[in-house]
Coordinates of C-alpha atoms and ligand atoms in Angstrom, one line a residue:
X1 CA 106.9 133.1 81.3
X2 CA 105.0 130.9 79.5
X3 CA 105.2 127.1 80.6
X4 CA 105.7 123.9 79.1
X5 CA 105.7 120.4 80.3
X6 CA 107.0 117.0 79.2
X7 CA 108.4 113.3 80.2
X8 CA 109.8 110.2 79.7
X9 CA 108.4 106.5 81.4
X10 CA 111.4 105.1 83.4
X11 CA 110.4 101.4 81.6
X12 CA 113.9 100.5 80.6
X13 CA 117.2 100.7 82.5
X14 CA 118.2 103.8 80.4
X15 CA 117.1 106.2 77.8
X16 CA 118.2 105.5 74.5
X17 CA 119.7 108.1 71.6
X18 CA 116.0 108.1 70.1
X19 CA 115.0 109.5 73.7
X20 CA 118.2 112.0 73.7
X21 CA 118.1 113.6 70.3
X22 CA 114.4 113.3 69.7
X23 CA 113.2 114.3 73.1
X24 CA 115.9 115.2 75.9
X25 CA 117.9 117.8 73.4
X26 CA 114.9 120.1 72.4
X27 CA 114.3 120.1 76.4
X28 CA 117.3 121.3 77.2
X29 CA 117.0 124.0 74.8
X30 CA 113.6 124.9 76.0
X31 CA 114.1 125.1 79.8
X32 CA 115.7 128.7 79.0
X33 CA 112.7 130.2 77.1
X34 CA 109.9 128.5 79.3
X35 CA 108.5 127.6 82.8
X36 CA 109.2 124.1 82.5
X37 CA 108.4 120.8 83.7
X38 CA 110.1 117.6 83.3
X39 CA 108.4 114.8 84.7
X40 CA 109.5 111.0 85.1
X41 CA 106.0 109.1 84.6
X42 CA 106.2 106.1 87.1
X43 CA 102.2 106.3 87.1
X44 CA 102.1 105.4 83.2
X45 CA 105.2 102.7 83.9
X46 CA 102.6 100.2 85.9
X47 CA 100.4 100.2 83.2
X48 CA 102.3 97.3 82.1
X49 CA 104.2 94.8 84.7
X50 CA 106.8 96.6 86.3
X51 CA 109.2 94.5 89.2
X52 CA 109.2 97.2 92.0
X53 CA 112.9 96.9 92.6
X54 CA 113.5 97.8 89.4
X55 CA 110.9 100.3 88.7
X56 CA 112.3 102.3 92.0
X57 CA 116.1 101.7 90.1
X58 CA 114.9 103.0 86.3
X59 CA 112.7 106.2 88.0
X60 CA 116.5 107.1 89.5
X61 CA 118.2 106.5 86.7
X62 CA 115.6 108.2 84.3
X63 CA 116.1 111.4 86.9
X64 CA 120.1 110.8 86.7
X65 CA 120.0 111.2 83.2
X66 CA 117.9 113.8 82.6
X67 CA 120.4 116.2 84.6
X68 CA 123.3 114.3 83.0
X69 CA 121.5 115.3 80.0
X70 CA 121.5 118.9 80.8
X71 CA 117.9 119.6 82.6
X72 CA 119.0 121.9 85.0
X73 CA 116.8 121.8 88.4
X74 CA 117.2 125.2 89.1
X75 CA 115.8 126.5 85.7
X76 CA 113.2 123.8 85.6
X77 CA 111.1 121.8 87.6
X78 CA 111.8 118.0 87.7
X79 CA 109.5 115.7 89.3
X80 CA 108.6 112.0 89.5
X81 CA 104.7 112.0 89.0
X82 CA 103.4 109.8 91.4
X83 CA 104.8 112.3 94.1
X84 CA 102.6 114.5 92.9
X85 CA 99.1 112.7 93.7
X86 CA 97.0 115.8 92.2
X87 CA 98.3 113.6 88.4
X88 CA 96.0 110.5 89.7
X89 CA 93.4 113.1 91.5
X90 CA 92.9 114.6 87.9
X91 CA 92.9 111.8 86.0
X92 CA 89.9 110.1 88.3
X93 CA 87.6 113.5 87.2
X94 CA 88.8 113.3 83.5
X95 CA 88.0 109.8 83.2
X96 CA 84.3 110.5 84.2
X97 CA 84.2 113.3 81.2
X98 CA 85.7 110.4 78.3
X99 CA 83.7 108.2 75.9
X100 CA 84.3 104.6 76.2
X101 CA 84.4 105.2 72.3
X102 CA 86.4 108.1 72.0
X103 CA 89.3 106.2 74.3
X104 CA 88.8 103.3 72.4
X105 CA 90.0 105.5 69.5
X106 CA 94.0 105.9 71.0
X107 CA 95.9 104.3 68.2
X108 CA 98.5 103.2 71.2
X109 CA 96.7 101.0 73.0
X110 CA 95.5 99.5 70.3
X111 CA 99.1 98.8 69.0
X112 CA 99.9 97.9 72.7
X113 CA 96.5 95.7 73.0
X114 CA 97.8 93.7 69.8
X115 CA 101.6 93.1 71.3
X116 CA 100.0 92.0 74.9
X117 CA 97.0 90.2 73.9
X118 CA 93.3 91.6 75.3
X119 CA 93.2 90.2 78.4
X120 CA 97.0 91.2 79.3
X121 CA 96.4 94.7 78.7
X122 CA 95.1 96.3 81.6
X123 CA 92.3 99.0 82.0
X124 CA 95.7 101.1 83.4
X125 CA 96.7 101.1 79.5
X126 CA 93.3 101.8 78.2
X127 CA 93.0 104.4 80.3
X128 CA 96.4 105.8 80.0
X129 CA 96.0 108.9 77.7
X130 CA 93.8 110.0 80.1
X131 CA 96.2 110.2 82.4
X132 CA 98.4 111.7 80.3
X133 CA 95.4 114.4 79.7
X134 CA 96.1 114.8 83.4
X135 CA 99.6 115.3 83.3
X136 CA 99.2 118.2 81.3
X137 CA 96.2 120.0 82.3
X138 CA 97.5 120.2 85.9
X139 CA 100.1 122.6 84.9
X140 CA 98.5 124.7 82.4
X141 CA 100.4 124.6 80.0
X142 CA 100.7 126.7 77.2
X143 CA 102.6 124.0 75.2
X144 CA 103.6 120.3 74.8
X145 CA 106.2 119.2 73.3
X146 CA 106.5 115.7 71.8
X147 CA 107.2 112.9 69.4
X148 CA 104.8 112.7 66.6
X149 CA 103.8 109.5 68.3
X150 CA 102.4 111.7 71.3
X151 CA 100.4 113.4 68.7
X152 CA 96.9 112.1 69.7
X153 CA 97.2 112.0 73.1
X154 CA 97.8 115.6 72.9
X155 CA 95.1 116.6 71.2
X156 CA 93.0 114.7 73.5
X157 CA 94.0 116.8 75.9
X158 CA 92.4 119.7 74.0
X159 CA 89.5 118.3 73.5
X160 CA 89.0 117.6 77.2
X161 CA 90.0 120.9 78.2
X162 CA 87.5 122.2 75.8
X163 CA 84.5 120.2 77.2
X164 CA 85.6 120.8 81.1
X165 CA 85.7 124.4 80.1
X166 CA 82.3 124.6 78.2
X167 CA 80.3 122.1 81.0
X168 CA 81.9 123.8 84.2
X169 CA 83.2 127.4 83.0
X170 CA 86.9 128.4 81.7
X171 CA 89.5 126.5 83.7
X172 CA 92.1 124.4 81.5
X173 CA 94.1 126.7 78.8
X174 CA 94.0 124.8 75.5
X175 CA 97.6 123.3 74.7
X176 CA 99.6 123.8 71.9
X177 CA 101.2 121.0 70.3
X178 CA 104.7 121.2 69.7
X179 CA 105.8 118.5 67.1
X180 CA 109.3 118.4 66.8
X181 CA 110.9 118.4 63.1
X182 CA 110.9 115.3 61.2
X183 CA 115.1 114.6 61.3
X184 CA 114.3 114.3 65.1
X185 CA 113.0 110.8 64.7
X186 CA 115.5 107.6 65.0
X187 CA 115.1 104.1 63.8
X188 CA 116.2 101.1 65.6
X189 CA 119.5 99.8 63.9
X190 CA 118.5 96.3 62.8
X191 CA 115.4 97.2 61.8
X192 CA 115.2 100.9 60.2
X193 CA 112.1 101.4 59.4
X194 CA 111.1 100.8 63.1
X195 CA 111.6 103.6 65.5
X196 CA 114.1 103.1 68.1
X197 CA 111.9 101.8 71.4
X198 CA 112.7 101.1 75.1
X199 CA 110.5 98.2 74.4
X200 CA 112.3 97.1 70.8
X201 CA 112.0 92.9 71.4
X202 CA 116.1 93.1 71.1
X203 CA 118.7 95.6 72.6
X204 CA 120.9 95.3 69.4
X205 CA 119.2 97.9 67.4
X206 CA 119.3 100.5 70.3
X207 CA 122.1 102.8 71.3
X208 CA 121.4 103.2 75.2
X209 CA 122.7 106.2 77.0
X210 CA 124.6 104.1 79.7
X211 CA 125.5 101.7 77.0
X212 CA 129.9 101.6 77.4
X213 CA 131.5 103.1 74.4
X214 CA 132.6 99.6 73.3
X215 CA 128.8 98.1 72.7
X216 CA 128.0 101.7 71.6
X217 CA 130.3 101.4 68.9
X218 CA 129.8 97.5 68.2
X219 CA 125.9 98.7 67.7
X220 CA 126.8 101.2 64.8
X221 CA 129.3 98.8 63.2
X222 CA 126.7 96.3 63.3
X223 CA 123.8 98.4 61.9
X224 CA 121.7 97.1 59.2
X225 CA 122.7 99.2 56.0
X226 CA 120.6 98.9 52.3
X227 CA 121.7 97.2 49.2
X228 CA 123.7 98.9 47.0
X229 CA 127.2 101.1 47.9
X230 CA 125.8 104.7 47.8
X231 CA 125.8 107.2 50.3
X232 CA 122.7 108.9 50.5
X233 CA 120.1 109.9 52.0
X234 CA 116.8 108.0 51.2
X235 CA 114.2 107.0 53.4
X236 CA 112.5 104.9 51.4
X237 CA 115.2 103.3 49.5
X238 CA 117.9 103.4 52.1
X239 CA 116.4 103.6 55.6
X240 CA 119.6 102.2 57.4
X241 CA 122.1 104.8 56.1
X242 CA 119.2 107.4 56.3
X243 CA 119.4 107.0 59.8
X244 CA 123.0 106.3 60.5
X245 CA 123.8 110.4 58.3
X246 CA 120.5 111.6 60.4
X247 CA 122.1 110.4 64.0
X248 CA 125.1 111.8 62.5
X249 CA 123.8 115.0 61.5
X250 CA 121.5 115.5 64.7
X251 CA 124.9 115.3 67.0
X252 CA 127.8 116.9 64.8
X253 CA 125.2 119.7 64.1
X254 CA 126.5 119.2 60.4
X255 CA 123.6 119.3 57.8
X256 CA 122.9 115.9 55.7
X257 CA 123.6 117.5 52.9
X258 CA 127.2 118.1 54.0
X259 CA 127.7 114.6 55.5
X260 CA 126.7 113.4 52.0
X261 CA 128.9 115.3 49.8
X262 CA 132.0 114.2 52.3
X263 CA 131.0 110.3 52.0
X264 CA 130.7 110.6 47.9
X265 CA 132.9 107.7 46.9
X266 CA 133.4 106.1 50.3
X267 CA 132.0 103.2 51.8
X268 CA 129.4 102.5 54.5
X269 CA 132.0 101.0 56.7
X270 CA 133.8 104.4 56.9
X271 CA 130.6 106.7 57.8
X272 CA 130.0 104.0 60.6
X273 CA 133.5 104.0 61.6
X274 CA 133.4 107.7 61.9
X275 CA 130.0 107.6 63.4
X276 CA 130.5 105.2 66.0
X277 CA 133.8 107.9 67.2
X278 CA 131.2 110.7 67.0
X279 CA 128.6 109.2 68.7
X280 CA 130.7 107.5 71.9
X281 CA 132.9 111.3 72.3
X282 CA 129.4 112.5 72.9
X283 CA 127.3 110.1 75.2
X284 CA 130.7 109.5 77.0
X285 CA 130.5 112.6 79.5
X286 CA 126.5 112.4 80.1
X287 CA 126.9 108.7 80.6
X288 CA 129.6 109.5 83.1
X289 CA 127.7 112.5 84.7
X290 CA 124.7 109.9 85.1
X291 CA 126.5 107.6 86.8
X292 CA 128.1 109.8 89.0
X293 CA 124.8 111.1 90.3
X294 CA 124.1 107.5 90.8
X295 CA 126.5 107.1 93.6
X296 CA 124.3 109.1 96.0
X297 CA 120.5 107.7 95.5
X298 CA 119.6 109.8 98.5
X299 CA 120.6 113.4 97.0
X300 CA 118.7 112.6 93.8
X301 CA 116.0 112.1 96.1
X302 CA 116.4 114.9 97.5
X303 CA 116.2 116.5 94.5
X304 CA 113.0 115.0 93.4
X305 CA 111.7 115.7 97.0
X306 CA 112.4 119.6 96.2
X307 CA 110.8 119.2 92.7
X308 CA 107.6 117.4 93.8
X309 CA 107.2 120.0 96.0
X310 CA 107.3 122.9 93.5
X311 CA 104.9 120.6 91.3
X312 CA 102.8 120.8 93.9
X313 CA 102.1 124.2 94.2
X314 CA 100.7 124.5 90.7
X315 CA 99.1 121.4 90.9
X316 CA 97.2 121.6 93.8
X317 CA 95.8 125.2 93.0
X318 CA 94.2 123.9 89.6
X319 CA 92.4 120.2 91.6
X320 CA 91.4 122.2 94.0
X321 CA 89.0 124.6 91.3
X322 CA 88.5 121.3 89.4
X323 CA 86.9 119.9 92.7
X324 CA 85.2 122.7 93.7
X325 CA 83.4 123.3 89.9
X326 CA 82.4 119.7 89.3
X327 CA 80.9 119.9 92.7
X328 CA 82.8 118.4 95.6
X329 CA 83.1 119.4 98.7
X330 CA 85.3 121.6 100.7
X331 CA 87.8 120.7 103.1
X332 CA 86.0 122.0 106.2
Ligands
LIG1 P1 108.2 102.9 74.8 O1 108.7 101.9 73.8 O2 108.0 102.3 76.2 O3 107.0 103.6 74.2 P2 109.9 104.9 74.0 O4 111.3 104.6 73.7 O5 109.0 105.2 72.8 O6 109.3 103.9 75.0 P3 108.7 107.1 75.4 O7 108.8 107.1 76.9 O8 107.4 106.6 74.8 O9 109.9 106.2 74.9 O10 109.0 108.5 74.8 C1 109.8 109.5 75.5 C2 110.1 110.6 74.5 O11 111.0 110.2 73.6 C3 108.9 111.0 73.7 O12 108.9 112.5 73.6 C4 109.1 110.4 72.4 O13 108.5 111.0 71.3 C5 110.6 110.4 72.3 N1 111.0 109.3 71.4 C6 110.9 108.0 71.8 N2 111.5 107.2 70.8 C7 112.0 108.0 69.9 C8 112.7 107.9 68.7 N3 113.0 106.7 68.2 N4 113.1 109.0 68.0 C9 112.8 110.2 68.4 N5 112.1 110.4 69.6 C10 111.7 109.4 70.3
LIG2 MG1 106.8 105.5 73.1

């Protein structure tokens, strides 16, 4: 089977709906067709100040919802990355194979650069794509799927597996990217034209996965919606209500145009009222399920314990021919 590989930085104290339906959903539905790997990327989470206790809590809960979510450990294999020390092993080689320039180049850090300030940003973030490079070229791959924000990183990771190929012979397949489809993409709710981020500066535009039904459905009620009455859907004229009939569409599985032909005549308060029901009847259950698996920290260990150690056995196999082509030596 051809394999896949994908993950989601523990940096908040839960996944939000932008995680779930633009990320978690499509995994779920990939884990059947693929060899996959779900990682949880505490590496990339330092990159940025991270309190440990809290770091340790968020890799946990990142793992609890994940299953909650439907990633099922015995189709795929789910891992926290820095049990896996091949990731940073990797990352060290790729590093000495990258421009200065060409890493200067990743739009993210340069968005990230501009919200911490120069100095604040470390050489962790800078060098953070690379890692990512890493991630992926451990396992092979024969595809990643992400968010069109992931884009570039991506295809960094084909151009690095071209040039370690062509300077030390064929090692690294090339990875496809797999960018999901555009209704995949949510907007924070106070500020729609923003994508919905762990790291939004407020928690009132975000619909959090462990979020109680009640906030849940204060959130939607609360949502920013565009001048005018209508009901339709219109990015660039009507980015709140855009989003609100995409979330709705994304989780009923009803098309937009469908959602929009029942709403003719009705007003915005009823598609959020509606919405709101729709939405908390289905984060209800993996919310529960998450917090269930909660309870016992030391069996979701024990899970990630199994995981690593599946990881492992791919990723050690491919450092070890990436150490012995750039030159190092044996293990006597
Ligand atoms: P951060 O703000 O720290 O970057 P994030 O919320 O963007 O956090 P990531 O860990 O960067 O989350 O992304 C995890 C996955 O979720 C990626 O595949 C990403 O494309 C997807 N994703 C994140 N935000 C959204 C969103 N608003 N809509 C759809 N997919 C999203
Ligand atoms: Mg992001």
């Amino acid at each position: 089977r051809q394999r896949i590989l994908s993950g989601m930085q523990p940096s908040a104290d839960s996944l939000h709906l932008g995680n779930y339906l633009g990320a978690l959903v499509n995994w779920v539905r990939l884990q059947d067709q693929y060899d996959a790997y779900f990682f949880i990327p505490d590496l990339h989470a330092i990159t940025v100040p991270q309190d440990p206790a809290d770091l340790r809590q968020r890799t946990r809960v990142t793992a609890a919802q994940y299953i909650a979510g439907g990633v099922d450990v015995d189709k795929a294999t789910l891992f926290v990355q820095s049990q896996v020390p091949e990731h940073a092993q990797l990352a060290w080689v790729l590093n000495c194979l990258t421009g200065f320039g060409e890493a200067s180049r990743m739009t993210q850090f340069k968005d990230k650069q501009q919200r911490f300030g120069a100095d604040a940003a470390s050489v962790g973030l800078f060098t953070y794509p690379i890692l990512q490079v890493a991630d992926i070229l451990l396992y092979n791959p024969h595809g990643v799927p992400v968010g069109e924000d992931q884009r570039q990183h991506v295809e960094l990771s084909r151009d690095l597996a071209k040039r370690f190929n062509s300077r030390f012979g064929e090692t690294f397949i090339v990875p496809e990217v797999f960018v999901q489809k555009e209704a995949a993409k949510i907007y924070d709710l106070q500020n729609p034209t923003a994508k919905m981020s762990k790291s939004a500066a407020s928690p009132a535009g975000l619909i959090n996965l462990l979020d109680p039904d009640k906030v849940i459905a204060k959130r939607i009620k609360s949502a920013v919606t565009d001048d005018g009455t209508e009901i339709r859907f219109d990015r660039e004229e009507k980015p709140g209500v855009s989003n609100l009939l995409s979330i709705y569409s994304l989780i009923s599985g009803r098309s937009v145009d469908t959602l929009v032909k029942e709403y003719e005549g009705k007003m915005y308060g009823h598609l959020k009222v509606d919405l709101a029901e729709v939405v908390t009847e289905h984060i209800r259950p993996i919310r529960e399920r998450a917090l269930y698996l909660l309870e016992d920290p030391a069996e979701l260990d024990r899970l990630l314990a199994v995981g690593a150690a599946k990881a492992r056995e791919t990723a050690s196999a491919t450092l070890a021919d990436v150490y012995s082509k750039v030159g190092f030596l044996p293990l006597g």
